[in-house]
Amino acid sequence: MKKIERREFIKAAALATFTLSTMPITACSLGSKKKSLSLYDKLILKGFDNEQEEYPSLVTDGSGKMWMYALRRFEFPANDETISAFYFDGKTWTEIDPVTKSTGQYEAPISACALGGKPLVAWTEIKGDDWLIKASKMNENGFSELHTFPVLKGNSINPVLIAPNKNRSWIAWENLYNGVLSIYISKHENGHWSEPIVIDRDKNSCFDPCLAEAKNGDLYIAYGLTEGFHQNIEMTILDGETLNLKKTVPVAIGGGHKDRVNINTRPALAFDAQDNLWISYENNRNTSRLEDGDNYTGDRCCAMVSYQKGKIVEIKNKGKWLFHGENDHKPTFTKDANGNLFIATHCGGNFTNGGWKYRISWLDPKNGWQAPTTLFETKIKGAMISPAIAFDKKGNLWLSTNNENTFNNYEPVKSEGITRSRLTQLNVMQFSAPEISKKYMPLTFVETQVEEFSPNEQTISTLSGHPKLERRTKIIAGETYTLIYGNLHEHSNSSNCWPAGTDGTIHDDYRFGMFSEGYDFFGMTDHASSSNELQWRQNIRLANFYNESEKFIAIHGIEWTLPSDRSLDDIQHGAGHYNIIFASTEDAQKYVRNKHEMYCPRTPETETAPMLWKMLDDKEINCVTIPHHSADEIHPTDWKVTDPKYVTTVEIFQCRGNNEYPGCPRERNLNRHRPTHHKHAYIDYALKSKKYKMGFIASGDHNSMGIGVAALWVKEVSRAGIIEALQNRHTFATTGDKMFIDFKLNGAIVGSTSKSNKPPAIEIEVLGQYPLEKVEILRNSKVVQTFKMADNTLKFEQTYSDINYKEEEEVLYYYIRATQKNNALAWSSPIWVESL
């Protein structure tokens, strides 16, 4: 057992220098009369800079005792954790023995406590390739022996708990197998856990479960459910004794969008003091920021509906959108000692206010749900953290969270050569409770609209939602190649360059890619400059969780970012944005500089792109570095430098637009994007003038999954197969639709070089998902032949011989560009021609 050093909570004022990025709504002086929800006290855990705490969970027994649990990540290179425990005796918070008896690899801790009972804690444990759910109940001597929940197949994650009374508890969790998520449920009663039962929907995934128990003991489970490329909410009712299914109820189907994916997700359930069941969930109906791309995680509103007499209803004359217009996520119910119901959300920022905050509402017995109010506000971009809230015996509200703070030249570690560190601190705050009516007045309900607009899966959306395709194979020179589609450029809210809450969690990204865009592979590429080793640790782990090779490949990635100095006349030396795609977990783990930093332009070893490539050589990291948005006004690429070992592929298109050549189709894909005036930032300069050999892919970037797709011909469907395809340029790119291009030249395949002294013989096959408008042959990035399509043509095949190939003297390469009638584009990678 690793020796665990105890920490203590201290007054926030003692760390005033470190908390400038947070703003509680009110800070009255101690002892003064408090207004509703004003701040009594704020405590910060001392010693957070080396071993960091995440995912706090607060519980109370209702008699004055409170506990808090969190995931304590030990400093690099330990790569393991424990589940911390803290106890509040009514006066002081004290760290006590951890829940886990030994250190290990843990994720997603959660806790529950019944009135008059003892806490129950559950978490995910990783042992080798196995992801298991564990639970432990507190007794008089600490925590009991761990219980491991059995599953027949797949890996488990994200447990949830409720403790309706001190003799009975329920647990549910997600299990991933063969690309589909299902929900497992078990009951703890009389000291024993029941055999888990499973909720699944065949090829549709069930995820994000929440639980509530009725007075008669029946269990209500709400969860997200994929249907086509949409995400809906469904509720199942189980008999509390037999665990037999009693009823399944649709809660939210479709949404307000006709041209993109409709998302209903992260449900929450709770019974109020009058035994009315309330349901809250997120919906993306307010999505509006990007005119091309799916802002699939931002601009959320949270509903508030009820289940009454077999129907989903809402409060008359109020509607169901309790939280709207502020980008709210993760609705979380809690009750005070009198049974009054509260709900809090994590509220993300926007382009004018990038900080996140918590908002809270409560059900007043006389006046119904109150208008949401801000409880705690920050100036921090990035993390999306579920509210951890509980009430003490006096009725005061407690809130715990982990704040992320970024310090430049952070003094305590400056001697270690740290240039920038991103640290996570655990804090706990006490607020005065709002005044709540003691008189009860029944609410009037009306039936709500459960089913809204839901485009058919066969629809190829303009903005998002593309069906998964059956995989194609072909044999070339005795080798079998498989075509897979995916995305190698997306961010989670760990990348704090974007307003909080709009990039979503790592889980959001993977699930949108798997379920809504039908990807075969996906690479999360959070910014190295806004990550530390602890965040990278989780990124690596969740990629391993979702990676099921033949079914779905989750490949490790990170973004190295050096904007050009705009005061210079030319593009800054070594500037550019590069997505680093790693061949294996072992290669990804080598990218850590120290416990505080990932390699990025702020670290002295990797200040420019050539220095990055040298570091990769020195550390023997097997990867590719893929440049993107090379012709962006603010973030252009310096094509004067490259490394053919690492820069084998370029992202020709993403949400900002096409970087093919000045004036190319869809060069400016978004109104907010401005192309650079530097002509040598475009890809044609790199290919033609610098004679670089690069294949083409497309991908998304921030908030734009489905806009930009990478297509790879792989020898094996695995991480190794992806790296091999990227290194050998066996790729093509599309703007989102899963178009198909097969392009050969003198029998050579894309990415290769044909040696010949004869006119190039070109073979083309193109298959659209939407009728084709034209197919073009480009020689040295200029169109030399155009084939126009008749109406409703989906398939095009053609051979062509270029008799004018000798017009090119320095370099000779060809590629194909196809255009659909819906303005979707696809590009093959080039094939180069060299004389014998």
Coordinates of C-alpha atoms in Angstrom, one line a residue, residues 306-779:
S306 CA -43.0 14.5 -14.5
Y307 CA -44.5 11.1 -14.8
Q308 CA -48.1 11.1 -13.6
K309 CA -50.7 8.3 -14.1
G310 CA -48.8 6.6 -16.9
K311 CA -48.1 9.8 -18.9
I312 CA -45.2 12.3 -19.3
V313 CA -46.5 15.7 -18.2
E314 CA -45.3 19.2 -17.6
I315 CA -46.6 22.0 -15.4
K316 CA -49.4 23.9 -17.0
N317 CA -48.6 27.3 -18.4
K318 CA -44.9 26.9 -17.6
G319 CA -43.6 24.4 -20.2
K320 CA -40.8 21.9 -19.7
W321 CA -37.7 24.0 -20.3
L322 CA -36.8 24.9 -16.8
F323 CA -33.2 25.6 -17.7
H324 CA -32.9 27.3 -21.1
G325 CA -30.7 29.8 -22.9
E326 CA -27.6 29.4 -20.6
N327 CA -26.0 26.1 -21.9
D328 CA -26.9 23.8 -19.0
H329 CA -25.6 20.3 -18.6
K330 CA -25.7 17.4 -16.2
P331 CA -28.9 18.0 -14.2
T332 CA -28.5 16.6 -10.7
F333 CA -31.2 16.2 -8.1
T334 CA -30.8 16.3 -4.3
K335 CA -33.1 16.7 -1.2
D336 CA -32.8 18.6 2.0
A337 CA -33.7 17.1 5.4
N338 CA -37.3 18.0 4.9
G339 CA -37.6 16.2 1.6
N340 CA -37.7 19.4 -0.5
L341 CA -36.3 18.8 -4.0
F342 CA -33.4 20.7 -5.6
I343 CA -31.8 20.4 -9.0
A344 CA -28.4 21.9 -10.0
T345 CA -26.7 22.0 -13.4
H346 CA -23.2 22.6 -14.8
C347 CA -23.7 25.7 -17.0
G348 CA -21.2 26.2 -19.8
G349 CA -20.0 29.5 -21.2
N350 CA -20.3 31.0 -24.6
F351 CA -18.2 33.1 -26.9
T352 CA -18.6 36.3 -24.8
N353 CA -18.4 34.6 -21.4
G354 CA -16.2 31.5 -21.4
G355 CA -16.4 30.6 -17.7
W356 CA -18.6 27.8 -16.4
K357 CA -20.9 28.0 -13.4
Y358 CA -23.5 26.0 -11.4
R359 CA -27.1 27.0 -11.5
I360 CA -29.7 25.7 -9.1
S361 CA -33.5 25.5 -8.9
W362 CA -35.9 24.1 -6.3
L363 CA -39.4 22.8 -6.1
D364 CA -41.3 25.1 -3.7
P365 CA -44.4 23.2 -2.4
K366 CA -46.6 26.3 -2.9
N367 CA -45.1 28.0 -5.9
G368 CA -43.6 25.1 -8.0
W369 CA -40.1 25.1 -9.6
Q370 CA -38.3 28.4 -9.1
A371 CA -36.4 30.3 -11.8
P372 CA -32.8 29.0 -11.9
T373 CA -30.2 31.1 -10.1
T374 CA -26.4 31.1 -10.2
L375 CA -24.9 29.4 -7.2
F376 CA -21.2 29.5 -8.1
E377 CA -19.4 31.1 -11.1
T378 CA -15.9 30.8 -12.5
K379 CA -13.8 32.4 -15.2
I380 CA -12.4 29.0 -16.2
K381 CA -12.8 27.5 -19.7
G382 CA -12.8 23.7 -20.0
A383 CA -13.9 21.2 -17.4
M384 CA -17.5 20.0 -17.2
I385 CA -18.0 18.7 -13.7
S386 CA -21.2 17.3 -12.3
P387 CA -22.6 19.2 -9.3
A388 CA -21.8 17.6 -6.0
I389 CA -24.4 19.0 -3.5
A390 CA -25.9 17.9 -0.2
F391 CA -27.7 19.5 2.8
D392 CA -26.5 19.4 6.4
K393 CA -28.7 19.1 9.5
K394 CA -29.1 22.9 9.8
G395 CA -30.4 23.1 6.2
N396 CA -27.3 24.7 4.8
L397 CA -26.4 23.7 1.2
W398 CA -22.9 22.3 0.6
L399 CA -21.2 22.3 -2.8
S400 CA -18.0 20.6 -3.8
T401 CA -16.1 20.8 -7.0
N402 CA -12.6 20.6 -8.4
N403 CA -11.5 23.8 -10.1
E404 CA -8.8 23.8 -12.7
N405 CA -6.3 26.6 -12.5
T406 CA -3.5 27.5 -14.9
F407 CA -0.4 29.2 -13.6
N408 CA 2.4 30.6 -15.7
N409 CA 5.8 30.3 -14.1
Y410 CA 4.2 28.7 -11.1
E411 CA 6.7 29.5 -8.3
P412 CA 6.8 26.3 -6.3
V413 CA 7.9 24.2 -9.3
K414 CA 9.8 26.9 -11.2
S415 CA 13.1 25.3 -10.2
E416 CA 12.1 22.2 -12.1
G417 CA 11.9 24.1 -15.3
I418 CA 8.2 24.2 -15.4
T419 CA 6.9 26.9 -17.8
R420 CA 3.2 26.2 -17.4
S421 CA 1.1 24.0 -15.2
R422 CA -2.5 23.2 -15.1
L423 CA -3.6 22.1 -11.6
T424 CA -6.8 20.7 -10.1
Q425 CA -7.8 21.8 -6.6
L426 CA -10.6 20.3 -4.5
N427 CA -12.8 22.8 -2.7
V428 CA -16.0 22.7 -0.6
M429 CA -18.4 25.6 -0.1
Q430 CA -21.3 26.2 2.3
F431 CA -24.3 28.3 1.3
S432 CA -27.4 29.5 3.2
A433 CA -30.5 27.6 2.1
P434 CA -33.3 29.4 0.2
E435 CA -36.6 30.1 2.0
I436 CA -39.2 27.5 1.0
S437 CA -42.9 27.6 1.6
K438 CA -44.3 25.3 4.3
K439 CA -47.7 25.2 2.7
Y440 CA -48.4 22.7 -0.1
M441 CA -50.4 23.6 -3.1
P442 CA -51.0 20.9 -5.8
L443 CA -49.6 21.6 -9.2
T444 CA -51.7 21.4 -12.4
F445 CA -50.1 19.2 -15.1
V446 CA -50.8 18.9 -18.8
E447 CA -49.5 16.2 -21.2
T448 CA -46.2 17.2 -22.7
Q449 CA -44.9 16.6 -26.2
V450 CA -42.7 13.5 -26.0
E451 CA -42.0 13.0 -29.7
E452 CA -40.6 15.8 -31.9
F453 CA -39.0 15.9 -35.3
S454 CA -36.7 13.0 -36.0
P455 CA -35.1 12.7 -39.5
N456 CA -34.9 9.3 -41.0
E457 CA -31.5 7.5 -40.8
Q458 CA -31.4 7.3 -44.5
T459 CA -31.2 11.1 -44.6
I460 CA -27.7 12.3 -45.4
S461 CA -27.8 15.5 -43.3
T462 CA -26.3 18.7 -44.3
L463 CA -24.8 19.2 -40.9
S464 CA -24.7 16.0 -38.9
G465 CA -25.8 12.4 -38.8
H466 CA -24.3 9.9 -41.2
P467 CA -25.2 6.2 -41.3
K468 CA -22.5 3.6 -40.7
L469 CA -21.5 1.8 -43.9
E470 CA -20.7 -1.8 -44.5
R471 CA -17.0 -2.1 -44.9
R472 CA -15.5 -2.6 -48.3
T473 CA -12.4 -4.7 -49.0
K474 CA -10.0 -5.0 -52.0
I475 CA -7.0 -7.0 -52.9
I476 CA -3.9 -5.2 -54.2
A477 CA -0.7 -7.2 -54.9
G478 CA -1.9 -10.1 -52.8
E479 CA -2.7 -7.8 -49.8
T480 CA -6.3 -7.4 -48.5
Y481 CA -7.2 -3.8 -47.6
T482 CA -10.3 -2.7 -45.7
L483 CA -11.9 0.7 -46.1
I484 CA -12.7 2.4 -42.8
Y485 CA -14.1 5.9 -42.1
G486 CA -13.4 8.1 -39.1
N487 CA -12.2 11.3 -37.5
L488 CA -8.7 12.1 -36.2
H489 CA -9.2 15.6 -34.9
E490 CA -11.7 16.4 -32.1
H491 CA -11.5 18.1 -28.7
S492 CA -13.1 17.5 -25.3
N493 CA -13.7 20.2 -22.7
S494 CA -10.2 19.4 -21.5
S495 CA -9.0 21.8 -24.3
N496 CA -9.6 25.1 -22.5
C497 CA -9.2 27.2 -25.6
W498 CA -12.9 27.0 -26.3
P499 CA -15.8 28.2 -24.3
A500 CA -16.7 25.9 -21.4
G501 CA -19.2 23.2 -22.0
T502 CA -19.3 23.4 -25.8
D503 CA -16.8 20.7 -26.6
G504 CA -18.3 18.1 -24.2
T505 CA -16.7 15.3 -22.3
I506 CA -14.5 12.6 -23.7
H507 CA -17.5 10.2 -23.4
D508 CA -19.6 12.7 -25.4
D509 CA -17.1 12.7 -28.3
Y510 CA -16.7 9.0 -28.5
R511 CA -20.4 8.3 -28.3
F512 CA -21.4 10.9 -30.9
G513 CA -18.7 9.5 -33.2
M514 CA -19.8 5.9 -32.7
F515 CA -23.5 6.3 -32.7
S516 CA -24.4 9.5 -34.6
E517 CA -21.7 9.6 -37.2
G518 CA -21.1 5.9 -37.7
Y519 CA -17.3 6.1 -37.4
D520 CA -15.1 3.0 -37.6
F521 CA -12.3 4.9 -35.8
F522 CA -11.8 8.1 -33.8
G523 CA -8.9 10.1 -32.4
M524 CA -9.3 12.5 -29.5
T525 CA -6.8 15.3 -30.0
D526 CA -7.0 17.6 -27.0
H527 CA -4.5 20.5 -26.9
A528 CA -1.2 19.5 -25.3
S529 CA -0.7 23.1 -24.0
S530 CA -3.9 22.9 -21.9
S531 CA -3.3 19.4 -20.5
N532 CA -1.2 17.8 -17.8
E533 CA -0.2 14.3 -17.1
L534 CA -3.2 13.5 -15.1
Q535 CA -5.6 14.6 -17.8
W536 CA -3.5 12.7 -20.4
R537 CA -3.8 9.7 -18.2
Q538 CA -7.6 9.7 -18.4
N539 CA -7.5 10.4 -22.1
I540 CA -5.3 7.4 -22.7
R541 CA -7.5 5.2 -20.5
L542 CA -10.8 6.1 -22.1
A543 CA -9.3 5.5 -25.5
N544 CA -8.4 2.0 -24.3
F545 CA -11.9 1.6 -22.9
Y546 CA -13.6 2.4 -26.2
N547 CA -11.1 0.6 -28.4
E548 CA -12.6 -2.7 -29.6
S549 CA -10.3 -3.0 -32.7
E550 CA -12.4 -4.9 -35.3
K551 CA -15.6 -3.1 -34.2
F552 CA -14.3 0.4 -33.3
I553 CA -10.8 1.7 -33.1
A554 CA -10.1 4.4 -30.5
I555 CA -6.6 5.7 -31.2
H556 CA -4.5 8.0 -29.0
G557 CA -3.9 11.6 -30.2
I558 CA -2.9 15.0 -29.0
E559 CA -2.6 18.4 -30.7
W560 CA 0.7 20.4 -30.8
T561 CA -0.2 24.0 -31.5
L562 CA 2.1 27.0 -32.5
P563 CA 0.2 30.0 -33.9
S564 CA 2.3 32.3 -36.1
D565 CA 3.4 35.7 -34.8
R566 CA 1.1 37.9 -36.8
S567 CA 3.4 40.9 -36.4
L568 CA 5.9 39.2 -38.8
D569 CA 5.8 39.7 -42.5
D570 CA 6.1 36.0 -43.1
I571 CA 4.8 32.9 -41.4
Q572 CA 6.8 32.2 -38.2
H573 CA 9.5 29.5 -38.4
G574 CA 8.1 26.1 -37.4
A575 CA 4.6 27.3 -36.9
G576 CA 1.5 25.3 -37.4
H577 CA -1.0 23.0 -35.8
Y578 CA -0.2 19.3 -35.8
N579 CA -2.3 16.4 -34.6
I580 CA 0.0 13.7 -33.2
I581 CA -1.5 10.2 -33.7
F582 CA 0.2 7.5 -31.7
A583 CA 0.7 3.9 -32.7
S584 CA 0.1 2.5 -29.3
T585 CA -0.5 3.3 -25.6
E586 CA 3.2 2.9 -24.9
D587 CA 4.0 5.5 -27.5
A588 CA 1.4 7.9 -26.1
Q589 CA 2.7 7.5 -22.6
K590 CA 6.2 8.7 -23.7
Y591 CA 4.7 12.1 -24.6
V592 CA 4.7 13.3 -21.0
R593 CA 7.4 15.8 -20.1
N594 CA 6.7 15.8 -16.3
K595 CA 3.8 15.6 -13.9
H596 CA 2.7 19.2 -14.8
E597 CA 3.3 19.4 -18.6
M598 CA 2.8 17.7 -21.9
Y599 CA 5.3 18.6 -24.7
C600 CA 4.1 21.7 -26.5
P601 CA 5.5 25.0 -27.9
R602 CA 5.8 26.3 -24.3
T603 CA 8.3 23.5 -23.4
P604 CA 11.9 24.2 -24.4
E605 CA 12.4 20.9 -26.2
T606 CA 9.5 21.4 -28.6
E607 CA 9.2 25.2 -29.2
T608 CA 9.0 24.7 -33.0
A609 CA 7.9 21.9 -35.3
P610 CA 11.4 20.7 -36.2
M611 CA 12.2 20.5 -32.5
L612 CA 9.0 18.5 -32.0
W613 CA 10.1 16.0 -34.6
K614 CA 13.6 15.7 -33.0
M615 CA 12.0 15.0 -29.6
L616 CA 9.9 12.3 -31.2
D617 CA 13.0 10.8 -32.6
D618 CA 14.9 11.0 -29.4
K619 CA 12.2 9.3 -27.4
E620 CA 11.5 6.8 -30.2
I621 CA 7.8 7.6 -30.4
N622 CA 6.0 5.8 -33.3
C623 CA 3.5 8.3 -34.6
V624 CA 2.4 10.6 -37.4
T625 CA 2.0 14.4 -37.1
I626 CA -0.8 15.7 -39.2
P627 CA -1.0 19.4 -40.1
H628 CA -4.4 21.1 -40.3
H629 CA -6.0 24.4 -41.3
S630 CA -2.7 25.3 -42.9
A631 CA -4.1 28.3 -44.7
D632 CA -6.0 29.8 -41.7
E633 CA -5.4 33.5 -41.2
I634 CA -4.4 33.2 -37.6
H635 CA -2.9 29.7 -37.5
P636 CA -1.1 29.1 -40.8
T637 CA 1.5 26.3 -41.4
D638 CA 5.2 27.0 -42.1
W639 CA 5.7 24.7 -45.1
K640 CA 9.3 25.7 -45.3
V641 CA 10.0 22.9 -42.8
T642 CA 8.8 19.3 -42.6
D643 CA 9.9 15.8 -41.7
P644 CA 8.9 13.1 -44.2
K645 CA 9.1 10.5 -41.4
Y646 CA 6.3 12.1 -39.4
V647 CA 4.4 14.4 -41.9
T648 CA 3.0 11.8 -44.3
T649 CA -0.6 13.0 -44.3
V650 CA -2.3 16.4 -44.3
E651 CA -5.8 17.4 -43.2
I652 CA -7.0 19.0 -46.4
F653 CA -10.4 20.0 -45.1
Q654 CA -12.0 20.6 -41.7
C655 CA -14.8 22.8 -40.3
R656 CA -13.0 26.0 -41.3
G657 CA -12.6 25.0 -44.9
N658 CA -10.5 23.7 -47.7
N659 CA -6.7 24.4 -47.7
E660 CA -6.1 22.9 -51.2
Y661 CA -5.0 26.1 -53.1
P662 CA -6.0 29.8 -53.1
G663 CA -9.6 30.1 -54.4
C664 CA -10.4 26.4 -54.1
P665 CA -14.0 25.1 -53.6
R666 CA -15.3 25.6 -50.0
E667 CA -12.1 27.5 -49.1
R668 CA -14.1 29.4 -46.6
N669 CA -16.5 26.9 -45.1
L670 CA -17.5 29.1 -42.1
N671 CA -18.3 32.8 -42.1
R672 CA -16.1 33.4 -39.1
H673 CA -13.1 31.8 -40.9
R674 CA -10.6 34.0 -42.8
P675 CA -8.1 32.4 -45.2
T676 CA -4.5 33.7 -45.0
H677 CA -3.0 36.0 -47.5
H678 CA 0.2 33.9 -47.6
K679 CA -0.1 31.8 -50.7
H680 CA 2.7 29.5 -49.5
A681 CA 0.5 28.3 -46.6
Y682 CA -1.7 26.3 -48.9
I683 CA -1.2 22.6 -49.6
D684 CA -0.4 23.0 -53.3
Y685 CA 2.7 25.0 -52.3
A686 CA 3.9 22.1 -50.1
L687 CA 3.2 19.5 -52.8
K688 CA 4.3 21.4 -55.9
S689 CA 7.0 23.8 -54.8
K690 CA 8.5 21.9 -51.8
K691 CA 7.8 18.5 -53.4
Y692 CA 6.5 17.0 -50.2
K693 CA 4.6 13.7 -50.5
M694 CA 1.5 13.8 -48.3
G695 CA -1.8 11.9 -48.4
F696 CA -5.1 13.6 -47.8
I697 CA -7.6 13.2 -44.9
A698 CA -10.3 15.4 -43.5
S699 CA -11.6 15.7 -39.9
G700 CA -13.6 18.0 -37.7
D701 CA -12.0 20.1 -35.0
H702 CA -13.9 21.9 -32.3
N703 CA -17.7 21.1 -32.2
S704 CA -17.7 19.9 -35.8
M705 CA -18.0 16.1 -35.7
G706 CA -19.4 14.9 -39.0
I707 CA -17.9 17.8 -41.0
G708 CA -14.7 16.3 -42.4
V709 CA -14.1 12.5 -42.6
A710 CA -10.9 10.6 -43.0
A711 CA -11.1 7.4 -45.1
L712 CA -8.3 4.9 -44.8
W713 CA -7.4 1.7 -46.6
V714 CA -5.9 -0.5 -43.8
K715 CA -4.3 -3.9 -43.9
E716 CA -5.7 -4.7 -40.5
V717 CA -8.5 -3.0 -38.6
S718 CA -6.5 -1.8 -35.6
R719 CA -4.3 1.0 -34.3
A720 CA -1.3 -0.5 -36.1
G721 CA -3.3 -0.6 -39.3
I722 CA -4.3 3.0 -39.0
I723 CA -0.7 4.2 -38.5
E724 CA 0.5 2.1 -41.4
A725 CA -2.2 3.6 -43.7
L726 CA -1.3 7.1 -42.6
Q727 CA 2.4 6.6 -43.0
N728 CA 1.9 5.1 -46.5
R729 CA -0.8 7.7 -47.6
H730 CA -3.4 5.1 -48.3
T731 CA -6.1 7.6 -47.6
F732 CA -8.8 9.9 -49.0
A733 CA -10.9 12.7 -47.6
T734 CA -14.5 13.9 -47.6
T735 CA -16.4 16.9 -46.3
G736 CA -18.7 14.6 -44.2
D737 CA -20.6 12.2 -46.4
K738 CA -19.1 8.8 -46.7
M739 CA -18.3 9.0 -50.4
F740 CA -16.1 6.4 -52.0
I741 CA -13.1 7.0 -54.3
D742 CA -10.9 4.4 -55.9
F743 CA -8.1 6.0 -57.9
K744 CA -5.2 4.1 -59.6
L745 CA -2.5 5.4 -61.9
N746 CA -0.5 2.9 -64.0
G747 CA -1.8 0.3 -61.5
A748 CA -0.4 2.2 -58.5
I749 CA -2.7 3.0 -55.6
V750 CA -3.1 6.3 -53.8
G751 CA -0.1 7.5 -51.8
S752 CA 2.4 5.6 -53.9
T753 CA 4.7 6.5 -56.7
S754 CA 4.5 5.2 -60.3
K755 CA 7.7 4.9 -62.2
S756 CA 7.0 5.2 -65.9
N757 CA 7.9 7.0 -69.1
K758 CA 4.5 6.6 -70.7
P759 CA 1.4 8.8 -70.5
P760 CA -0.3 8.2 -67.1
A761 CA -3.2 5.7 -67.4
I762 CA -5.8 6.7 -64.8
E763 CA -8.6 4.5 -63.5
I764 CA -11.4 6.2 -61.5
E765 CA -14.4 4.8 -59.5
V766 CA -16.5 7.2 -57.4
L767 CA -19.6 6.4 -55.5
G768 CA -21.7 9.1 -53.9
Q769 CA -24.1 9.1 -51.0
Y770 CA -26.0 11.8 -52.8
P771 CA -26.2 12.4 -56.6
L772 CA -22.8 13.4 -58.1
E773 CA -22.3 16.7 -59.9
K774 CA -18.8 16.3 -61.3
V775 CA -15.5 14.4 -61.0
E776 CA -12.3 16.2 -61.7
I777 CA -8.7 15.0 -62.3
L778 CA -6.1 17.4 -60.9
R779 CA -2.5 17.4 -62.1

